[in-house]
Amino acid sequence: QVQLVESGGGSVQAGGSLRLSCAASGYTYTRYCMGWFRQAPGKEREGISTIENNGRTRYADSVKGRFTISQDNAKNTLYLQMNSLKPEDTAMYYCAAGAYIRWVRGVPQDFQYWGQGTQVTVSS
């Protein structure tokens, strides 16, 4: 049974930092690409970063230069380091896994498994 469990969310002031974690289990972690998504109330889900099996990383323009995706294959864990947080970063953050992912017009796609999310709130 595939499980993705996010943690590390919380409340922070603008300019602050948070590190999200996503613990994966129930599948061979290294065979899947991983990604982070977020969804704010009343808005569509936004794909913000992905990391592929070969280590290639990609970022949405909205977070480029502020967020860093990484993973520890030995721990089956995905991370998202978020720096210089802004109020507009407030959202529920989700991790996801996909065997073969792609970016289409700036949107990461083809993820099969999803976590339950962790809330990030940035105050001004």
Backbone as a chain_set.jsonl record, in Angstrom:
{"seq": "QVQLVESGGGSVQAGGSLRLSCAASGYTYTRYCMGWFRQAPGKEREGISTIENNGRTRYADSVKGRFTISQDNAKNTLYLQMNSLKPEDTAMYYCAAGAYIRWVRGVPQDFQYWGQGTQVTVSS", "coords": {"N": [[0.854, -1.195, 0.0], [0.722, 2.05, -1.017], [1.997, 4.895, 0.569], [2.148, 8.309, 1.259], [3.325, 10.696, 3.332], [3.11, 13.85, 4.483], [4.888, 16.379, 6.328], [5.878, 19.069, 8.529], [4.731, 21.489, 7.966], [3.323, 24.708, 8.924], [2.927, 27.826, 10.707], [4.297, 30.907, 9.753], [6.134, 33.975, 9.649], [6.257, 36.433, 7.019], [9.08, 36.263, 4.929], [10.309, 34.333, 6.367], [11.311, 30.851, 6.9], [10.613, 27.434, 6.066], [10.775, 23.858, 6.254], [9.547, 21.277, 4.468], [8.66, 17.832, 4.701], [8.316, 14.617, 3.187], [7.389, 11.492, 3.725], [7.782, 8.418, 2.226], [6.302, 5.251, 1.493], [5.694, 1.744, 0.797], [6.296, 1.282, -1.837], [8.82, 1.036, -4.4], [10.946, 3.453, -3.866], [12.959, 4.749, -5.376], [12.278, 4.32, -7.989], [10.43, 6.059, -8.798], [9.46, 9.349, -9.802], [9.27, 12.44, -8.035], [7.181, 14.994, -6.616], [6.173, 18.323, -5.583], [3.203, 19.954, -4.759], [0.758, 22.581, -4.44], [-2.174, 24.022, -2.993], [-4.251, 26.688, -2.674], [-7.013, 28.137, -0.871], [-9.893, 28.342, -2.887], [-8.44, 28.404, -5.202], [-6.821, 26.868, -8.056], [-5.019, 23.758, -8.007], [-1.49, 23.892, -7.84], [1.427, 22.951, -9.403], [4.638, 22.901, -8.1], [7.271, 22.016, -7.89], [9.526, 19.501, -9.023], [11.346, 16.382, -8.842], [13.367, 14.181, -10.552], [14.17, 10.676, -11.292], [16.815, 10.709, -12.045], [17.791, 12.791, -10.684], [17.295, 15.284, -11.71], [15.949, 18.485, -11.345], [13.089, 20.628, -11.277], [11.337, 23.738, -11.322], [8.473, 25.741, -10.626], [7.877, 29.029, -11.885], [6.971, 30.701, -9.892], [8.19, 29.956, -7.537], [10.829, 29.659, -7.989], [14.224, 30.002, -7.162], [13.68, 30.493, -4.52], [12.651, 28.212, -3.297], [13.748, 24.866, -2.638], [13.992, 21.639, -3.822], [14.631, 18.353, -2.658], [15.925, 15.052, -1.949], [16.22, 12.13, 0.091], [17.283, 9.196, -0.652], [17.935, 6.938, 0.818], [16.353, 7.181, 3.016], [13.885, 7.223, 1.95], [12.585, 9.676, 1.578], [11.278, 12.819, 0.766], [12.001, 16.27, 0.364], [11.21, 19.757, 0.862], [12.659, 22.712, 0.89], [11.824, 25.834, 1.926], [12.351, 29.127, 1.499], [12.443, 32.688, 2.182], [9.681, 33.214, 2.415], [6.405, 34.16, 1.332], [3.255, 35.874, 1.826], [1.539, 34.975, -0.203], [2.336, 32.4, -0.57], [0.899, 30.876, 1.1], [-0.899, 27.968, 1.607], [-2.229, 24.621, 1.188], [0.079, 22.062, 1.14], [1.188, 19.461, -0.915], [2.718, 16.292, -1.449], [3.715, 14.168, -4.151], [3.887, 11.211, -6.202], [5.171, 9.817, -9.188], [5.499, 7.542, -11.893], [6.373, 8.171, -14.476], [6.879, 11.329, -15.306], [5.926, 14.559, -16.593], [6.345, 17.886, -17.795], [4.0, 20.105, -18.87], [3.426, 22.912, -20.589], [4.358, 24.372, -18.378], [3.247, 22.994, -16.263], [3.462, 20.359, -14.053], [2.81, 16.905, -14.634], [1.02, 13.729, -14.569], [1.146, 12.232, -12.147], [0.76, 9.572, -9.871], [0.346, 8.913, -7.176], [-0.614, 10.397, -4.095], [-0.125, 12.504, -1.243], [-1.671, 13.478, 1.926], [-1.415, 16.081, 2.606], [0.007, 19.129, 4.007], [-0.375, 22.002, 5.961], [0.615, 25.283, 5.156], [1.096, 28.458, 6.373], [1.575, 31.809, 5.82], [2.194, 34.816, 7.26], [1.796, 38.368, 6.979]], "CA": [[0.0, 0.0, 0.0], [1.523, 3.26, -1.135], [1.675, 5.984, 1.496], [2.961, 9.522, 1.252], [2.92, 11.444, 4.515], [3.8, 15.135, 4.587], [5.02, 17.013, 7.637], [6.73, 20.254, 8.537], [3.998, 22.727, 7.75], [3.095, 25.531, 10.099], [2.728, 29.259, 10.499], [5.558, 31.641, 9.765], [6.013, 35.34, 9.135], [6.856, 36.682, 5.712], [10.534, 36.293, 4.981], [10.784, 33.181, 7.107], [11.596, 29.596, 6.201], [10.079, 26.16, 6.539], [11.181, 22.701, 5.477], [8.559, 20.216, 4.42], [9.133, 16.477, 4.453], [7.322, 13.665, 2.687], [7.871, 10.13, 3.929], [7.143, 7.506, 1.287], [6.39, 3.831, 1.801], [4.801, 0.88, 0.04], [6.729, 1.109, -3.213], [10.255, 1.246, -4.562], [11.021, 4.905, -3.931], [13.871, 5.271, -6.404], [11.728, 4.096, -9.323], [9.421, 7.071, -9.063], [9.74, 10.774, -9.69], [8.511, 13.043, -6.943], [6.862, 16.405, -6.821], [5.428, 19.092, -4.594], [2.106, 20.755, -5.263], [0.068, 23.324, -3.4], [-3.487, 24.519, -3.346], [-4.794, 27.696, -1.771], [-8.484, 28.16, -0.928], [-10.464, 29.013, -4.031], [-7.532, 28.395, -6.349], [-6.466, 25.564, -8.601], [-3.771, 23.169, -7.534], [-0.317, 24.369, -8.576], [2.645, 22.159, -9.295], [5.688, 23.874, -7.84], [8.615, 21.493, -8.061], [9.659, 18.058, -9.216], [12.68, 15.808, -8.906], [13.272, 12.94, -11.302], [15.034, 9.595, -10.827], [18.214, 11.059, -12.312], [18.147, 13.953, -9.876], [16.942, 16.544, -12.353], [14.923, 19.244, -10.633], [12.439, 21.714, -11.997], [10.56, 24.599, -10.439], [7.581, 26.747, -11.186], [8.45, 30.37, -11.788], [6.516, 31.349, -8.655], [9.019, 29.58, -6.382], [12.217, 29.52, -8.418], [15.156, 30.83, -6.424], [13.302, 30.538, -3.1], [12.391, 26.854, -2.812], [14.672, 23.834, -3.105], [13.529, 20.267, -3.643], [15.703, 17.379, -2.509], [15.431, 13.797, -1.424], [17.164, 11.203, 0.697], [16.817, 7.888, -1.117], [18.119, 5.949, 1.886], [15.252, 7.338, 3.968], [12.624, 7.309, 1.194], [11.985, 10.933, 2.018], [11.359, 13.993, -0.097], [12.012, 17.516, 1.127], [11.064, 21.046, 0.188], [13.134, 23.834, 1.685], [11.149, 27.044, 1.482], [12.933, 30.333, 2.062], [11.857, 33.965, 1.747], [8.263, 32.943, 2.229], [5.519, 35.292, 1.119], [1.858, 35.531, 2.149], [0.924, 34.245, -1.309], [2.735, 30.99, -0.492], [-0.05, 30.202, 1.986], [-1.624, 26.919, 0.888], [-1.987, 23.24, 1.587], [1.15, 21.527, 0.317], [1.071, 18.031, -1.124], [3.729, 15.614, -2.238], [3.138, 13.21, -5.08], [4.844, 10.328, -6.865], [4.764, 9.376, -10.514], [6.506, 6.719, -12.546], [6.897, 8.956, -15.594], [6.225, 12.638, -15.221], [6.298, 15.516, -17.624], [5.86, 19.242, -17.617], [3.288, 20.566, -20.051], [3.123, 24.346, -20.451], [4.666, 24.82, -17.039], [2.47, 22.243, -15.275], [3.891, 18.962, -13.938], [1.665, 16.022, -14.806], [1.136, 12.261, -14.567], [1.453, 11.697, -10.826], [-0.208, 8.534, -9.502], [0.103, 8.804, -5.736], [-0.673, 11.699, -3.428], [-0.246, 12.576, 0.199], [-2.853, 14.162, 2.459], [-1.13, 17.511, 2.661], [0.388, 19.828, 5.23], [-0.755, 23.408, 5.771], [1.606, 26.34, 5.338], [0.46, 29.767, 6.476], [2.57, 32.866, 5.899], [1.547, 36.075, 7.631], [2.567, 39.558, 6.579]], "C": [[0.887, 1.241, 0.0], [1.041, 4.307, -0.136], [2.663, 7.109, 1.315], [2.456, 10.388, 2.396], [3.766, 12.704, 4.631], [3.865, 15.601, 6.036], [5.865, 18.269, 7.483], [6.022, 21.561, 8.269], [3.819, 23.5, 9.045], [2.863, 26.967, 9.716], [4.052, 29.984, 10.652], [5.298, 33.052, 9.248], [6.689, 35.453, 7.774], [8.363, 36.86, 5.854], [11.137, 35.093, 5.687], [10.969, 31.946, 6.236], [10.873, 28.433, 6.861], [10.679, 25.055, 5.684], [10.11, 21.632, 5.6], [9.237, 18.881, 4.147], [7.981, 15.627, 3.947], [7.922, 12.273, 2.805], [7.077, 9.175, 3.05], [7.321, 6.065, 1.728], [5.449, 3.062, 0.886], [5.161, 0.708, -1.419], [8.231, 1.358, -3.264], [10.495, 2.72, -4.867], [11.83, 5.395, -5.127], [13.342, 5.072, -7.826], [10.728, 5.165, -9.725], [10.02, 8.472, -8.993], [8.828, 11.347, -8.611], [8.241, 14.504, -7.223], [6.152, 17.003, -5.624], [4.399, 19.945, -5.319], [1.537, 21.569, -4.114], [-1.282, 23.792, -3.924], [-3.972, 25.472, -2.267], [-6.312, 27.691, -1.904], [-8.976, 28.948, -2.135], [-9.597, 29.048, -5.265], [-7.277, 26.978, -6.829], [-5.16, 25.065, -7.98], [-2.622, 23.587, -8.444], [0.846, 23.419, -8.34], [3.827, 23.083, -9.138], [7.092, 23.335, -8.022], [8.589, 19.988, -8.244], [11.124, 17.657, -9.178], [12.553, 14.431, -9.549], [14.269, 11.912, -10.77], [16.516, 9.941, -11.002], [18.669, 12.291, -11.54], [17.802, 15.289, -10.486], [15.8, 17.217, -11.59], [14.347, 20.334, -11.53], [11.545, 22.468, -11.033], [9.602, 25.473, -11.242], [8.207, 28.121, -10.991], [8.118, 31.034, -10.454], [7.412, 31.047, -7.458], [10.501, 29.493, -6.716], [13.111, 30.506, -7.675], [14.855, 30.923, -4.943], [13.128, 29.148, -2.505], [13.421, 25.901, -3.407], [14.104, 22.462, -2.797], [14.744, 19.355, -3.521], [15.112, 16.091, -1.978], [16.571, 12.996, -0.834], [16.668, 9.808, 0.352], [16.953, 6.815, -0.036], [16.976, 6.007, 2.898], [13.892, 7.378, 3.272], [11.86, 8.591, 1.537], [12.3, 12.058, 1.052], [11.29, 15.234, 0.776], [11.689, 18.705, 0.226], [11.503, 22.121, 1.162], [12.552, 25.103, 1.105], [11.728, 28.24, 2.224], [12.228, 31.578, 1.522], [10.364, 33.819, 1.48], [7.45, 34.229, 2.154], [4.102, 34.902, 1.505], [1.179, 34.731, 1.036], [1.386, 32.792, -1.407], [1.802, 30.195, 0.424], [-0.903, 29.228, 1.198], [-1.468, 25.599, 1.625], [-0.967, 22.685, 0.604], [1.068, 20.01, 0.288], [2.318, 17.494, -1.818], [3.041, 14.544, -3.084], [4.25, 12.402, -5.736], [4.28, 9.895, -8.213], [5.871, 8.598, -11.181], [7.177, 7.488, -13.694], [6.171, 10.288, -15.593], [6.672, 13.513, -16.377], [5.769, 16.881, -17.223], [5.229, 19.681, -18.934], [2.863, 22.016, -19.815], [3.257, 24.791, -18.998], [3.949, 24.088, -15.927], [2.986, 20.804, -15.206], [2.682, 18.031, -13.933], [2.046, 14.556, -14.629], [1.652, 11.715, -13.245], [0.354, 10.728, -10.397], [-0.587, 8.536, -8.028], [0.234, 10.174, -5.091], [-0.726, 11.546, -1.927], [-1.482, 13.358, 0.6], [-2.641, 15.659, 2.631], [-0.705, 18.01, 4.028], [0.2, 21.322, 4.975], [0.431, 24.332, 6.049], [0.874, 27.677, 5.328], [1.54, 30.82, 6.699], [1.85, 34.185, 6.166], [2.447, 37.253, 7.267], [2.943, 40.409, 7.763]], "O": [[1.695, 1.445, 0.906], [-0.156, 4.569, -0.013], [3.871, 6.886, 1.23], [1.285, 10.768, 2.421], [4.976, 12.64, 4.85], [3.012, 15.261, 6.856], [6.484, 18.498, 6.444], [6.634, 22.627, 8.335], [4.127, 23.002, 10.128], [2.631, 27.289, 8.55], [4.828, 29.706, 11.567], [4.349, 33.283, 8.499], [7.574, 34.669, 7.431], [8.848, 37.518, 6.775], [12.345, 34.865, 5.611], [10.809, 31.987, 5.016], [10.567, 28.457, 8.053], [11.048, 25.281, 4.532], [9.811, 21.148, 6.692], [10.252, 18.811, 3.454], [6.817, 15.892, 4.247], [8.849, 11.921, 2.075], [5.849, 9.128, 3.122], [8.363, 5.697, 2.271], [4.537, 3.629, 0.283], [4.427, 0.064, -2.169], [8.832, 1.828, -2.298], [10.275, 3.175, -5.989], [11.435, 6.341, -5.808], [13.914, 5.612, -8.772], [10.238, 5.178, -10.855], [10.951, 8.738, -8.233], [7.761, 10.806, -8.32], [8.97, 15.163, -7.964], [5.608, 16.298, -4.774], [4.682, 20.567, -6.343], [1.804, 21.28, -2.948], [-1.493, 23.935, -5.128], [-4.088, 25.104, -1.098], [-6.842, 27.285, -2.939], [-8.539, 30.073, -2.378], [-9.969, 29.652, -6.27], [-7.492, 26.012, -6.097], [-4.33, 25.84, -7.502], [-2.768, 23.63, -9.665], [1.198, 23.126, -7.198], [4.015, 23.976, -9.965], [8.017, 24.104, -8.282], [7.737, 19.292, -7.689], [12.018, 18.461, -9.44], [11.728, 13.617, -9.135], [15.102, 12.22, -9.916], [17.36, 9.522, -10.211], [19.787, 12.772, -11.719], [17.993, 16.327, -9.852], [14.81, 16.575, -11.241], [15.02, 20.877, -12.407], [11.056, 21.909, -10.051], [9.885, 25.88, -12.369], [8.97, 28.343, -10.051], [8.9, 31.838, -9.947], [7.405, 31.788, -6.475], [11.331, 29.278, -5.833], [12.797, 31.692, -7.571], [15.697, 31.39, -4.176], [13.428, 28.934, -1.331], [13.901, 26.096, -4.523], [13.774, 22.158, -1.65], [15.756, 19.557, -4.193], [13.94, 16.04, -1.603], [17.732, 13.161, -1.209], [15.745, 9.296, 0.984], [16.154, 5.88, 0.007], [16.667, 5.014, 3.556], [12.864, 7.547, 3.927], [10.649, 8.574, 1.755], [13.43, 12.219, 0.59], [10.607, 15.25, 1.8], [11.869, 18.662, -0.991], [10.811, 22.41, 2.138], [12.759, 25.413, -0.068], [11.602, 28.341, 3.444], [11.507, 31.515, 0.526], [9.858, 34.251, 0.444], [7.752, 35.229, 2.805], [3.773, 33.716, 1.512], [0.326, 33.89, 1.319], [0.881, 32.036, -2.236], [1.911, 28.971, 0.508], [-1.558, 29.613, 0.229], [-0.677, 25.481, 2.562], [-1.123, 22.817, -0.609], [0.902, 19.359, 1.32], [2.901, 18.164, -2.671], [1.942, 14.084, -2.772], [5.396, 12.843, -5.817], [3.084, 9.643, -8.359], [7.045, 8.945, -11.057], [8.398, 7.45, -13.851], [4.97, 10.347, -15.856], [7.667, 13.234, -17.046], [4.854, 16.997, -16.408], [5.867, 19.628, -19.986], [2.04, 22.299, -18.944], [2.396, 25.487, -18.46], [4.02, 24.499, -14.769], [2.949, 20.096, -16.213], [1.661, 18.324, -13.311], [3.222, 14.199, -14.551], [2.505, 10.827, -13.23], [-0.834, 11.021, -10.539], [-1.717, 8.198, -7.674], [1.067, 10.993, -5.48], [-1.294, 10.588, -1.402], [-2.239, 13.837, -0.244], [-3.603, 16.412, 2.785], [-1.007, 17.408, 5.058], [0.564, 21.837, 3.918], [1.146, 24.178, 7.039], [0.132, 27.988, 4.397], [2.321, 30.733, 7.647], [1.0, 34.609, 5.383], [3.674, 37.15, 7.251], [3.591, 41.443, 7.599]]}, "num_chains": 1, "name": "protein.A"}
